[in-house]
Coordinates of C-alpha atoms and ligand atoms in Angstrom, one line a residue:
M889 CA 0.0 0.0 0.0
I890 CA 1.3 3.4 -0.9
T891 CA 0.3 4.7 2.6
S892 CA 3.3 2.8 4.1
L893 CA 5.9 4.7 2.0
S894 CA 8.0 7.0 4.0
S895 CA 7.2 10.0 1.7
W896 CA 3.5 9.4 2.2
K897 CA 4.0 9.7 6.0
R898 CA 6.1 12.8 5.5
L899 CA 3.3 14.3 3.3
E900 CA 0.7 13.5 6.0
Q901 CA 2.8 15.3 8.5
L902 CA 3.4 18.2 6.2
A903 CA -0.3 18.5 5.5
T904 CA -1.0 18.9 9.2
E905 CA 1.7 21.5 9.5
K906 CA 1.0 23.5 6.4
K907 CA -2.7 23.5 5.8
S908 CA -3.1 26.9 7.5
D909 CA 0.0 28.4 5.9
S910 CA -0.4 31.7 4.0
I911 CA 0.7 31.6 0.4
L912 CA 1.4 35.3 0.6
S913 CA 3.8 34.6 3.4
Y914 CA 5.6 32.1 1.2
F915 CA 6.2 35.0 -1.2
R916 CA 7.4 37.2 1.6
L917 CA 9.8 34.6 3.0
D918 CA 11.3 33.5 -0.3
S919 CA 12.3 36.1 -2.8
L920 CA 13.0 33.4 -5.4
R921 CA 9.5 31.9 -5.1
L922 CA 8.2 33.3 -8.4
R923 CA 11.3 32.1 -10.3
K924 CA 11.1 28.7 -8.7
Y925 CA 7.5 28.0 -9.3
T926 CA 6.9 29.5 -12.8
F927 CA 8.0 27.6 -15.9
R928 CA 8.2 28.1 -19.6
A929 CA 7.6 24.9 -21.4
C930 CA 5.8 23.6 -24.5
D931 CA 5.4 27.3 -25.7
C932 CA 3.3 28.1 -22.6
Y933 CA 3.9 29.8 -19.3
F934 CA 2.9 28.1 -16.1
D935 CA 2.5 29.9 -12.8
F936 CA 2.3 27.5 -9.9
S937 CA 3.5 30.1 -7.4
K938 CA 0.0 31.0 -6.2
N939 CA -0.4 27.4 -4.8
L940 CA -0.2 26.2 -1.3
L941 CA 3.1 24.6 -2.2
V942 CA 6.4 25.3 -0.6
D943 CA 9.9 23.8 -1.0
D944 CA 9.7 21.1 1.7
V945 CA 6.3 20.0 0.4
F946 CA 7.5 20.1 -3.2
S947 CA 10.5 17.9 -2.3
A948 CA 8.3 15.4 -0.4
L949 CA 6.0 15.3 -3.4
L950 CA 8.9 14.7 -5.7
Q951 CA 10.2 12.0 -3.4
F952 CA 6.7 10.4 -3.4
A953 CA 6.8 10.3 -7.2
K954 CA 10.2 8.6 -7.0
E955 CA 9.0 6.1 -4.5
R956 CA 6.0 5.4 -6.7
N957 CA 8.4 4.6 -9.6
L958 CA 6.8 7.2 -11.8
A959 CA 9.7 7.4 -14.2
D960 CA 9.4 3.7 -14.9
E961 CA 5.7 3.9 -15.2
I962 CA 6.0 6.6 -17.8
K963 CA 8.4 4.5 -19.8
R964 CA 6.0 1.5 -19.6
M965 CA 3.2 3.6 -21.0
F966 CA 5.3 5.0 -23.9
N967 CA 6.7 1.5 -24.6
G968 CA 3.3 0.0 -25.1
E969 CA 3.2 -2.3 -22.1
A970 CA -0.3 -3.5 -21.1
I971 CA -0.7 -1.1 -18.2
N972 CA -4.4 -1.2 -18.5
T973 CA -4.4 -4.4 -16.5
T974 CA -8.1 -5.1 -16.1
E975 CA -8.5 -5.0 -19.9
K976 CA -5.0 -6.3 -20.7
R977 CA -4.3 -3.5 -23.0
A978 CA -1.6 -1.1 -23.8
V979 CA -2.3 2.6 -23.5
L980 CA -0.8 4.2 -26.5
H981 CA -2.7 7.3 -27.6
T982 CA 0.8 8.9 -27.6
A983 CA 1.6 6.7 -30.6
L984 CA -1.0 8.5 -32.6
R985 CA 1.0 11.7 -32.4
S986 CA 4.5 10.3 -32.2
K987 CA 7.4 11.0 -34.6
K988 CA 9.0 7.7 -33.7
S989 CA 9.4 5.1 -36.5
T990 CA 8.9 2.1 -34.3
I991 CA 6.4 1.6 -31.5
N992 CA 5.6 -2.0 -30.7
V993 CA 2.4 -3.4 -29.3
D994 CA 2.7 -7.2 -28.7
G995 CA 5.7 -7.4 -31.0
E996 CA 3.9 -5.5 -33.9
N997 CA 5.1 -2.1 -35.0
V998 CA 2.0 0.1 -34.9
V999 CA 3.5 3.2 -36.6
P1000 CA 2.6 2.0 -40.2
L1001 CA -0.9 1.2 -39.0
V1002 CA -1.3 4.6 -37.5
N1003 CA 0.0 6.3 -40.7
A1004 CA -2.3 4.2 -42.9
E1005 CA -5.5 5.3 -41.0
L1006 CA -4.2 8.9 -40.9
E1007 CA -3.9 8.8 -44.7
K1008 CA -7.5 7.6 -44.9
V1009 CA -8.5 10.6 -42.7
R1010 CA -6.6 12.9 -45.1
V1011 CA -8.2 11.5 -48.2
L1012 CA -11.7 11.5 -46.8
S1013 CA -11.5 14.9 -45.2
E1014 CA -10.0 16.5 -48.3
K1015 CA -12.7 14.9 -50.5
I1016 CA -15.4 16.4 -48.3
R1017 CA -13.7 19.8 -47.9
S1018 CA -13.1 20.2 -51.6
G1019 CA -16.7 19.4 -52.5
E1020 CA -15.7 16.3 -54.4
W1021 CA -17.8 14.2 -52.0
V1022 CA -21.4 14.7 -53.1
G1023 CA -24.7 13.5 -51.6
F1024 CA -27.4 11.4 -53.4
S1025 CA -28.5 14.3 -55.6
G1026 CA -25.0 15.3 -56.6
K1027 CA -24.7 18.3 -54.4
P1028 CA -21.6 18.8 -52.2
I1029 CA -21.8 18.2 -48.5
T1030 CA -22.6 21.2 -46.3
D1031 CA -23.4 19.7 -42.9
I1032 CA -21.4 17.0 -41.0
V1033 CA -23.2 15.4 -38.1
N1034 CA -20.9 13.4 -35.8
I1035 CA -22.9 10.9 -33.9
G1036 CA -21.0 9.6 -30.9
I1037 CA -20.8 9.9 -27.1
G1038 CA -18.2 10.2 -24.4
G1039 CA -14.8 10.1 -25.9
S1040 CA -16.3 9.7 -29.4
D1041 CA -18.0 13.1 -28.9
L1042 CA -16.4 15.3 -26.3
G1043 CA -13.0 15.5 -27.8
P1044 CA -14.0 16.2 -31.4
A1045 CA -16.8 18.5 -30.3
M1046 CA -14.7 20.5 -28.0
V1047 CA -11.7 20.8 -30.3
T1048 CA -13.9 21.6 -33.3
Q1049 CA -15.5 24.4 -31.3
A1050 CA -12.1 25.5 -29.9
L1051 CA -10.8 25.8 -33.5
S1052 CA -13.9 27.3 -35.1
A1053 CA -11.8 30.3 -36.2
Y1054 CA -10.0 27.9 -38.5
S1055 CA -13.0 26.1 -39.8
H1056 CA -14.1 25.6 -43.4
P1057 CA -16.5 28.4 -44.3
Q1058 CA -18.9 26.1 -46.3
L1059 CA -19.2 23.3 -43.8
T1060 CA -21.2 23.3 -40.6
M1061 CA -20.2 20.8 -37.9
H1062 CA -22.8 19.3 -35.6
F1063 CA -22.4 16.8 -32.7
V1064 CA -25.2 14.6 -31.5
S1065 CA -24.5 12.5 -28.4
N1066 CA -27.5 12.3 -26.2
V1067 CA -30.0 9.4 -26.7
D1068 CA -32.6 12.0 -26.0
G1069 CA -34.2 12.2 -29.4
T1070 CA -34.4 15.9 -29.0
H1071 CA -30.7 16.2 -29.6
L1072 CA -30.9 14.6 -33.1
W1073 CA -34.2 16.1 -34.0
E1074 CA -33.1 19.7 -33.2
T1075 CA -29.9 19.1 -35.2
L1076 CA -31.6 17.6 -38.2
K1077 CA -34.0 20.6 -38.4
K1078 CA -31.0 22.5 -39.5
C1079 CA -29.9 20.0 -42.1
N1080 CA -30.9 18.8 -45.5
Q1081 CA -30.8 15.1 -46.4
E1082 CA -29.2 16.0 -49.8
T1083 CA -26.1 17.6 -48.3
T1084 CA -25.7 16.0 -44.9
L1085 CA -23.0 13.5 -44.0
F1086 CA -23.1 11.5 -40.8
I1087 CA -20.0 10.2 -39.0
V1088 CA -20.9 7.3 -36.7
A1089 CA -18.1 7.5 -34.2
S1090 CA -18.0 4.6 -31.8
K1091 CA -15.0 2.7 -30.6
T1092 CA -17.1 -0.4 -29.9
F1093 CA -20.0 0.3 -32.3
T1094 CA -22.3 -1.1 -29.6
T1095 CA -23.0 2.0 -27.5
Q1096 CA -26.8 2.4 -27.2
E1097 CA -27.0 6.1 -27.6
T1098 CA -24.8 6.1 -30.7
I1099 CA -26.4 3.2 -32.5
T1100 CA -29.9 4.5 -31.7
N1101 CA -29.1 7.9 -33.1
A1102 CA -27.3 6.4 -36.1
L1103 CA -30.3 4.2 -36.9
A1104 CA -32.6 7.2 -36.7
A1105 CA -30.3 9.2 -38.9
K1106 CA -30.4 6.4 -41.5
R1107 CA -34.2 6.5 -41.4
W1108 CA -34.1 10.3 -41.9
I1109 CA -31.8 9.9 -44.9
L1110 CA -34.1 7.2 -46.3
T1111 CA -37.1 9.6 -46.2
A1112 CA -35.4 11.4 -49.1
T1113 CA -33.5 8.7 -51.0
T1114 CA -33.1 5.0 -51.4
D1115 CA -30.8 2.4 -49.8
E1116 CA -28.2 2.4 -52.6
H1117 CA -27.3 6.0 -51.8
I1118 CA -26.7 5.4 -48.1
A1119 CA -23.0 5.2 -48.6
K1120 CA -22.9 8.8 -49.7
H1121 CA -24.2 9.9 -46.4
F1122 CA -22.4 7.8 -43.8
L1123 CA -18.8 7.4 -42.5
A1124 CA -17.9 5.3 -39.6
V1125 CA -15.0 5.5 -37.2
S1126 CA -14.5 2.4 -35.0
T1127 CA -12.3 -0.4 -33.9
A1128 CA -15.1 -2.8 -34.7
I1129 CA -15.0 -2.7 -38.5
G1130 CA -17.3 -5.7 -38.8
K1131 CA -20.0 -4.1 -36.8
A1132 CA -19.8 -0.9 -38.8
K1133 CA -20.2 -2.9 -42.0
Q1134 CA -23.1 -4.8 -40.5
F1135 CA -24.7 -1.4 -39.8
G1136 CA -24.5 -0.9 -43.6
I1137 CA -21.5 1.4 -43.9
T1138 CA -19.3 0.5 -46.9
E1139 CA -15.7 -0.5 -46.1
D1140 CA -14.2 2.5 -48.0
N1141 CA -16.1 4.8 -45.6
I1142 CA -14.8 3.2 -42.4
V1143 CA -11.7 4.4 -40.7
G1144 CA -10.3 2.3 -38.0
F1145 CA -8.4 2.5 -34.8
W1146 CA -7.2 0.1 -32.1
D1147 CA -8.2 -1.2 -28.7
W1148 CA -4.9 0.3 -27.3
V1149 CA -6.5 3.8 -27.7
G1150 CA -8.9 4.4 -24.8
G1151 CA -12.2 6.1 -25.7
R1152 CA -11.4 9.3 -23.7
Y1153 CA -8.0 9.4 -25.3
S1154 CA -9.2 8.8 -28.9
V1155 CA -9.5 12.4 -30.2
W1156 CA -6.0 11.9 -31.7
S1157 CA -7.1 8.9 -33.7
S1158 CA -9.5 8.7 -36.6
I1159 CA -12.2 9.7 -34.1
G1160 CA -10.8 13.2 -34.8
I1161 CA -11.8 13.0 -38.4
S1162 CA -14.5 15.7 -37.8
I1163 CA -11.6 18.0 -36.7
A1164 CA -9.7 17.3 -39.9
I1165 CA -12.9 17.9 -41.9
S1166 CA -13.5 21.2 -40.1
I1167 CA -10.0 22.7 -40.0
G1168 CA -8.2 20.7 -42.7
F1169 CA -5.8 17.8 -42.5
E1170 CA -2.8 20.1 -42.1
G1171 CA -4.5 21.7 -39.1
F1172 CA -5.2 18.2 -37.6
L1173 CA -1.5 17.4 -38.0
Q1174 CA -0.6 20.6 -36.1
F1175 CA -3.0 19.5 -33.4
L1176 CA -1.2 16.2 -33.1
D1177 CA 2.1 18.1 -33.1
G1178 CA 1.0 20.2 -30.2
A1179 CA 0.4 17.0 -28.2
N1180 CA 3.7 15.5 -29.3
V1181 CA 5.6 18.5 -27.9
V1182 CA 4.1 17.7 -24.5
D1183 CA 4.9 13.9 -24.9
T1184 CA 8.5 14.8 -25.6
H1185 CA 8.6 17.1 -22.6
F1186 CA 6.8 14.6 -20.3
E1187 CA 9.2 11.7 -21.3
A1188 CA 12.4 13.8 -20.9
A1189 CA 12.1 16.6 -18.4
P1190 CA 13.3 16.1 -14.9
F1191 CA 10.4 15.9 -12.5
F1192 CA 11.1 19.2 -10.8
E1193 CA 10.4 21.0 -14.0
N1194 CA 8.1 18.5 -15.7
I1195 CA 4.8 20.3 -16.1
P1196 CA 2.3 17.3 -16.1
V1197 CA 4.2 15.9 -13.2
I1198 CA 4.0 19.1 -11.2
M1199 CA 0.3 19.5 -12.1
G1200 CA -0.3 15.9 -11.0
L1201 CA 1.6 16.3 -7.8
I1202 CA -0.1 19.6 -6.8
G1203 CA -3.5 18.1 -7.6
M1204 CA -2.8 15.0 -5.5
W1205 CA -1.5 17.1 -2.6
Y1206 CA -4.7 19.1 -2.6
C1207 CA -7.1 16.2 -3.1
T1208 CA -5.6 13.5 -0.9
F1209 CA -3.6 15.4 1.7
L1210 CA -5.4 18.7 2.2
G1211 CA -8.9 17.3 1.4
Y1212 CA -9.8 19.7 -1.4
D1213 CA -12.0 17.4 -3.3
S1214 CA -12.9 19.4 -6.3
Y1215 CA -11.1 21.7 -8.6
A1216 CA -12.2 24.2 -11.2
V1217 CA -10.8 24.7 -14.6
L1218 CA -11.7 28.2 -15.8
P1219 CA -10.6 29.1 -19.3
Y1220 CA -10.7 32.8 -20.0
D1221 CA -11.3 31.9 -23.6
Q1222 CA -14.7 31.4 -25.2
Y1223 CA -13.1 29.0 -27.7
L1224 CA -12.4 26.6 -24.8
A1225 CA -16.0 26.7 -23.5
R1226 CA -16.3 22.9 -23.7
F1227 CA -12.8 22.2 -22.2
P1228 CA -14.1 21.7 -18.7
A1229 CA -16.7 19.2 -19.9
Y1230 CA -14.0 17.4 -21.9
L1231 CA -11.8 17.3 -18.8
Q1232 CA -14.6 15.8 -16.7
Q1233 CA -14.5 12.6 -18.8
L1234 CA -10.8 12.6 -19.0
D1235 CA -10.2 13.0 -15.3
M1236 CA -13.2 11.6 -13.6
E1237 CA -13.7 8.5 -15.8
S1238 CA -10.0 7.9 -15.5
N1239 CA -9.4 8.4 -11.8
G1240 CA -12.8 8.0 -10.2
K1241 CA -11.6 4.7 -8.8
S1242 CA -11.6 3.3 -5.3
V1243 CA -9.5 0.1 -5.6
T1244 CA -5.8 -0.2 -6.3
R1245 CA -4.4 -1.8 -9.5
T1246 CA -4.3 -5.0 -7.5
G1247 CA -7.8 -4.7 -6.2
E1248 CA -7.5 -3.5 -2.6
N1249 CA -9.8 -0.8 -1.4
V1250 CA -8.0 2.5 -1.2
T1251 CA -7.9 4.3 2.1
Y1252 CA -7.3 7.8 0.7
K1253 CA -9.1 10.2 -1.6
T1254 CA -8.5 9.6 -5.4
G1255 CA -9.8 11.5 -8.4
P1256 CA -11.3 15.0 -7.7
I1257 CA -14.5 16.4 -9.0
V1258 CA -13.7 18.6 -12.0
W1259 CA -15.9 21.4 -13.2
G1260 CA -15.7 24.8 -14.7
E1261 CA -17.0 27.4 -17.2
P1262 CA -15.4 30.0 -19.3
G1263 CA -14.5 33.3 -17.7
T1264 CA -16.0 35.8 -17.2
N1265 CA -19.4 34.0 -17.2
G1266 CA -18.4 32.0 -14.1
Q1267 CA -17.6 35.2 -12.2
H1268 CA -21.2 36.0 -12.3
A1269 CA -22.3 32.6 -11.3
F1270 CA -20.3 30.4 -9.0
Y1271 CA -17.1 32.4 -8.2
Q1272 CA -18.9 33.7 -5.1
L1273 CA -18.6 30.2 -3.6
I1274 CA -14.9 30.0 -4.5
H1275 CA -14.2 33.4 -2.9
Q1276 CA -16.3 33.2 0.2
G1277 CA -17.7 29.7 0.5
T1278 CA -16.7 27.1 3.1
R1279 CA -14.6 25.0 0.8
T1280 CA -11.2 25.5 -0.7
I1281 CA -11.5 24.9 -4.5
P1282 CA -8.2 25.1 -6.3
V1283 CA -8.5 26.7 -9.7
D1284 CA -6.7 26.4 -13.0
F1285 CA -6.9 29.7 -15.0
L1286 CA -6.2 29.4 -18.7
V1287 CA -5.7 32.5 -20.8
A1288 CA -4.3 33.3 -24.2
K1289 CA -1.6 36.0 -24.6
E1290 CA -3.3 37.0 -27.8
G1291 CA -7.0 36.8 -28.7
L1292 CA -8.2 35.9 -32.1
S1293 CA -11.2 38.3 -32.4
P1294 CA -10.7 41.7 -33.9
Y1295 CA -11.9 43.2 -30.6
T1296 CA -8.4 43.4 -29.1
D1297 CA -9.5 45.8 -26.3
Q1298 CA -11.9 43.2 -25.1
H1299 CA -9.2 40.6 -25.0
T1300 CA -7.3 42.9 -22.6
I1301 CA -10.4 43.2 -20.5
L1302 CA -10.7 39.5 -20.4
Q1303 CA -7.0 39.1 -19.4
A1304 CA -7.4 41.7 -16.7
N1305 CA -10.3 39.8 -15.3
C1306 CA -8.4 36.5 -15.3
I1307 CA -5.4 38.0 -13.6
A1308 CA -7.5 39.9 -11.1
Q1309 CA -9.5 36.8 -10.1
A1310 CA -6.3 34.9 -9.4
E1311 CA -5.0 37.9 -7.4
A1312 CA -8.2 38.3 -5.5
L1313 CA -8.3 34.6 -4.6
L1314 CA -4.7 34.9 -3.3
I1315 CA -4.8 38.2 -1.4
G1316 CA -8.4 38.4 -0.2
K1317 CA -9.5 41.4 1.7
N1318 CA -9.1 41.6 5.4
E1319 CA -11.3 43.2 8.0
E1320 CA -9.1 46.2 8.4
T1321 CA -9.3 47.1 4.8
V1322 CA -13.1 46.6 4.7
R1323 CA -13.5 48.7 7.8
E1324 CA -11.5 51.5 6.1
E1325 CA -13.6 51.3 3.0
L1326 CA -16.8 51.5 5.0
K1327 CA -15.7 54.2 7.4
N1328 CA -18.5 56.5 6.3
N1329 CA -21.1 53.8 6.1
L1330 CA -23.7 53.7 9.0
N1331 CA -24.2 50.0 8.4
A1332 CA -20.5 49.3 8.6
E1333 CA -20.6 46.8 11.5
L1334 CA -23.3 44.8 9.8
L1335 CA -21.5 44.7 6.5
I1336 CA -18.0 44.1 7.5
P1337 CA -18.2 40.3 7.9
H1338 CA -19.9 39.9 4.6
K1339 CA -17.3 41.9 2.8
V1340 CA -14.2 40.2 4.1
F1341 CA -12.4 37.8 1.7
E1342 CA -10.4 35.2 3.5
G1343 CA -8.0 34.9 0.5
N1344 CA -5.3 32.3 0.4
K1345 CA -7.2 30.4 -2.2
P1346 CA -4.8 28.5 -4.5
S1347 CA -4.6 28.8 -8.2
T1348 CA -2.5 27.9 -11.2
T1349 CA -2.4 30.2 -14.2
I1350 CA -1.5 28.8 -17.6
V1351 CA -0.8 31.3 -20.4
Y1352 CA -0.6 30.0 -24.0
P1353 CA 0.3 32.1 -27.1
K1354 CA -3.2 32.0 -28.8
I1355 CA -5.8 29.5 -29.7
S1356 CA -4.4 27.4 -32.6
P1357 CA -4.5 23.7 -33.5
K1358 CA -1.1 23.3 -31.9
T1359 CA -2.0 25.1 -28.7
V1360 CA -5.2 23.1 -28.2
G1361 CA -3.2 19.8 -28.8
T1362 CA -0.7 21.0 -26.2
L1363 CA -3.3 21.9 -23.6
L1364 CA -5.2 18.6 -23.9
A1365 CA -2.0 16.5 -23.7
L1366 CA -0.9 18.3 -20.6
Y1367 CA -4.0 17.3 -18.8
E1368 CA -3.9 13.8 -20.2
H1369 CA -0.5 13.3 -18.6
K1370 CA -1.5 15.0 -15.4
V1371 CA -4.3 12.4 -15.1
F1372 CA -1.8 9.6 -15.8
V1373 CA 0.6 10.9 -13.2
Q1374 CA -2.1 10.9 -10.6
G1375 CA -3.3 7.4 -11.4
I1376 CA 0.2 6.2 -10.8
L1377 CA 0.6 8.1 -7.6
W1378 CA -2.7 6.7 -6.3
D1379 CA -2.0 3.2 -7.6
I1380 CA -5.2 3.0 -9.6
N1381 CA -5.9 2.0 -13.1
S1382 CA -6.7 5.2 -15.0
F1383 CA -7.6 3.4 -18.2
D1384 CA -10.7 1.3 -17.5
Q1385 CA -14.2 2.5 -16.7
W1386 CA -16.2 -0.4 -15.1
G1387 CA -18.2 2.2 -13.2
V1388 CA -20.2 3.1 -16.2
E1389 CA -21.4 -0.5 -16.8
L1390 CA -24.0 -1.1 -14.1
G1391 CA -26.3 1.7 -15.2
K1392 CA -26.1 0.5 -18.8
Q1393 CA -26.9 -3.1 -17.7
L1394 CA -29.9 -2.0 -15.6
A1395 CA -31.2 0.3 -18.3
S1396 CA -31.4 -2.7 -20.6
N1397 CA -33.6 -4.4 -18.0
V1398 CA -35.8 -1.4 -17.4
L1399 CA -36.3 -0.6 -21.1
P1400 CA -38.5 -3.6 -22.0
E1401 CA -40.6 -2.9 -18.9
L1402 CA -41.1 0.7 -19.9
Q1403 CA -42.0 -0.3 -23.4
K1404 CA -44.3 -3.0 -22.1
S1405 CA -42.6 -5.3 -24.6
T1406 CA -42.4 -7.9 -21.8
S1407 CA -45.1 -8.9 -19.4
Q1408 CA -42.4 -10.0 -16.8
R1409 CA -41.8 -7.5 -14.1
G1410 CA -38.2 -7.3 -13.0
T1411 CA -37.2 -7.3 -9.3
H1412 CA -36.5 -3.7 -8.3
D1413 CA -36.5 -1.7 -5.2
P1414 CA -39.9 -0.1 -4.4
S1415 CA -38.8 3.4 -5.6
T1416 CA -37.7 2.0 -9.0
T1417 CA -40.8 -0.1 -9.4
A1418 CA -43.0 3.0 -8.8
L1419 CA -41.0 5.1 -11.3
I1420 CA -41.4 2.3 -13.9
S1421 CA -45.2 2.2 -13.4
L1422 CA -45.4 6.0 -13.6
L1423 CA -43.5 6.2 -16.9
Q1424 CA -44.7 3.0 -18.6
R1425 CA -45.9 3.7 -22.1
D1426 CA -49.5 3.1 -22.9
D1427 CA -48.8 2.8 -26.6
S1428 CA -45.8 0.9 -27.9
G1429 CA -44.9 3.3 -30.7
L1430 CA -43.4 6.7 -31.2
K1431 CA -44.8 9.9 -32.5
K1432 CA -44.6 10.0 -36.3
E1433 CA -41.1 10.9 -37.2
G1434 CA -40.6 14.2 -39.1
Ligands
F6P1098 O1 -18.9 6.0 -21.0 C1 -18.3 4.8 -21.3 C2 -17.6 4.8 -22.6 O2 -17.1 3.5 -22.8 C3 -16.5 5.8 -22.7 O3 -15.3 5.4 -22.2 C4 -16.4 6.0 -24.2 O4 -15.7 7.1 -24.6 C5 -17.9 6.1 -24.5 O5 -18.5 5.1 -23.6 C6 -18.3 5.8 -25.9 O6 -17.9 4.5 -26.3 P1 -17.9 4.1 -27.8 O7 -16.9 5.0 -28.5 O8 -17.5 2.7 -27.8 O9 -19.2 4.3 -28.4

């Protein structure tokens, strides 16, 4: 158990000693603090200095990483060892953006395989972008609907939105994930059968939401044309080529990937084809490049200046030792509006685990709750709780040095808000200052406690040059490796997701009961039985489809 390591014990002791420390006093006591805890790497600037992190804690964290054999574990991942032990799989999303010529999985070099699928992505995306790909009536495609969920949606959807400034002017990208028919219906209202192309994106090609939506999409196309034209309106991206073919998608229109690419790590694979269609294949390559820069850094940089390692260590220090069980990611960048949602799957599906890699119950806190919204919207919603609530919620602020919009003055306002929020969280406002501010106010005594800011709230600020395919690739990969680091530190398997299975299994029991397609009543708890009775359909069909 990791709790018996000497560095663990040291960290426990430090947590007791340091939890009430003042970050501002760290600055006062150490004139080199800023220099020590800020880094330039991967074209970005990282300011960790506003964290509740000080030299002896940092050393103990680094020692912990050493005792957890993090260096070897990183090598094992990059070397394609089957580190996803419950599924006996390698974890090699890094191979999808690698510049190495040989990466072996079970003795097979996967680099040529990766390149071959990438070439298919190029050919297909260029055909669509150039207008050469036409629908059943001979018109070029105007609307792309990616049907997928989880990793087969969040990555492409988030990145496509993030890079919308680089998008093809004649192509509109849509993403349908929810099994709620409303999602598909509202999307299709904006599309025309003649010029719409669906991408069915599913690693397994068995996911209920995706298959249900894909079948409905097929019916929608068939309201305007006949079966022989289906191929002009469907692409598939999957590891299960056979199942995609069974669905009716022709082999030429199927792009593959491999089981050593986890769903939530698949945006770099052909799952990212919608990105290539939207921003062009060259842009997609730059996106991969941005991640490769991080991979190279992560593999080579010593831990004391290795950004994903530092991010992982700080996060673990907060979550496990100081008990801060959520953290907010606040991009001051409208293009990154979906980044927190993307990180929720990446982080929480990876590290929301309570047994070790060998199956023992953990006795410490693992994966944090991740949430966030773009600034400045969050400031007018939940920042109140971060500033004056009862919890400590560490924050990651993300901001671009340069904005893309022509409203450069607004970018400066945005940056000012970002910097000011980090400063406010750090310095707070004490009673004395508030008293001075209210010296002419008759209600001063009443107001003072409400206007005091405790401060000392930790944050990290990440500054990137500007939103570009490369930058977005870099940001994603940084968080991917942070999640990996934490999984190793906690001794959990970050690459399986058994926790999503039970709900799926029970839904398949409940569905026939709701549909009344079975007369057999399942055994449920009384609450579930009552809900099934309440929602049971009286008719077996659906409203007529539009
Ligand atoms: O939510 C579980 C999960 O398996 C995710 O890990 C995955 O990204 C998502 O479902 C979608 O799976 P698929 O790509 O196989 O449809």
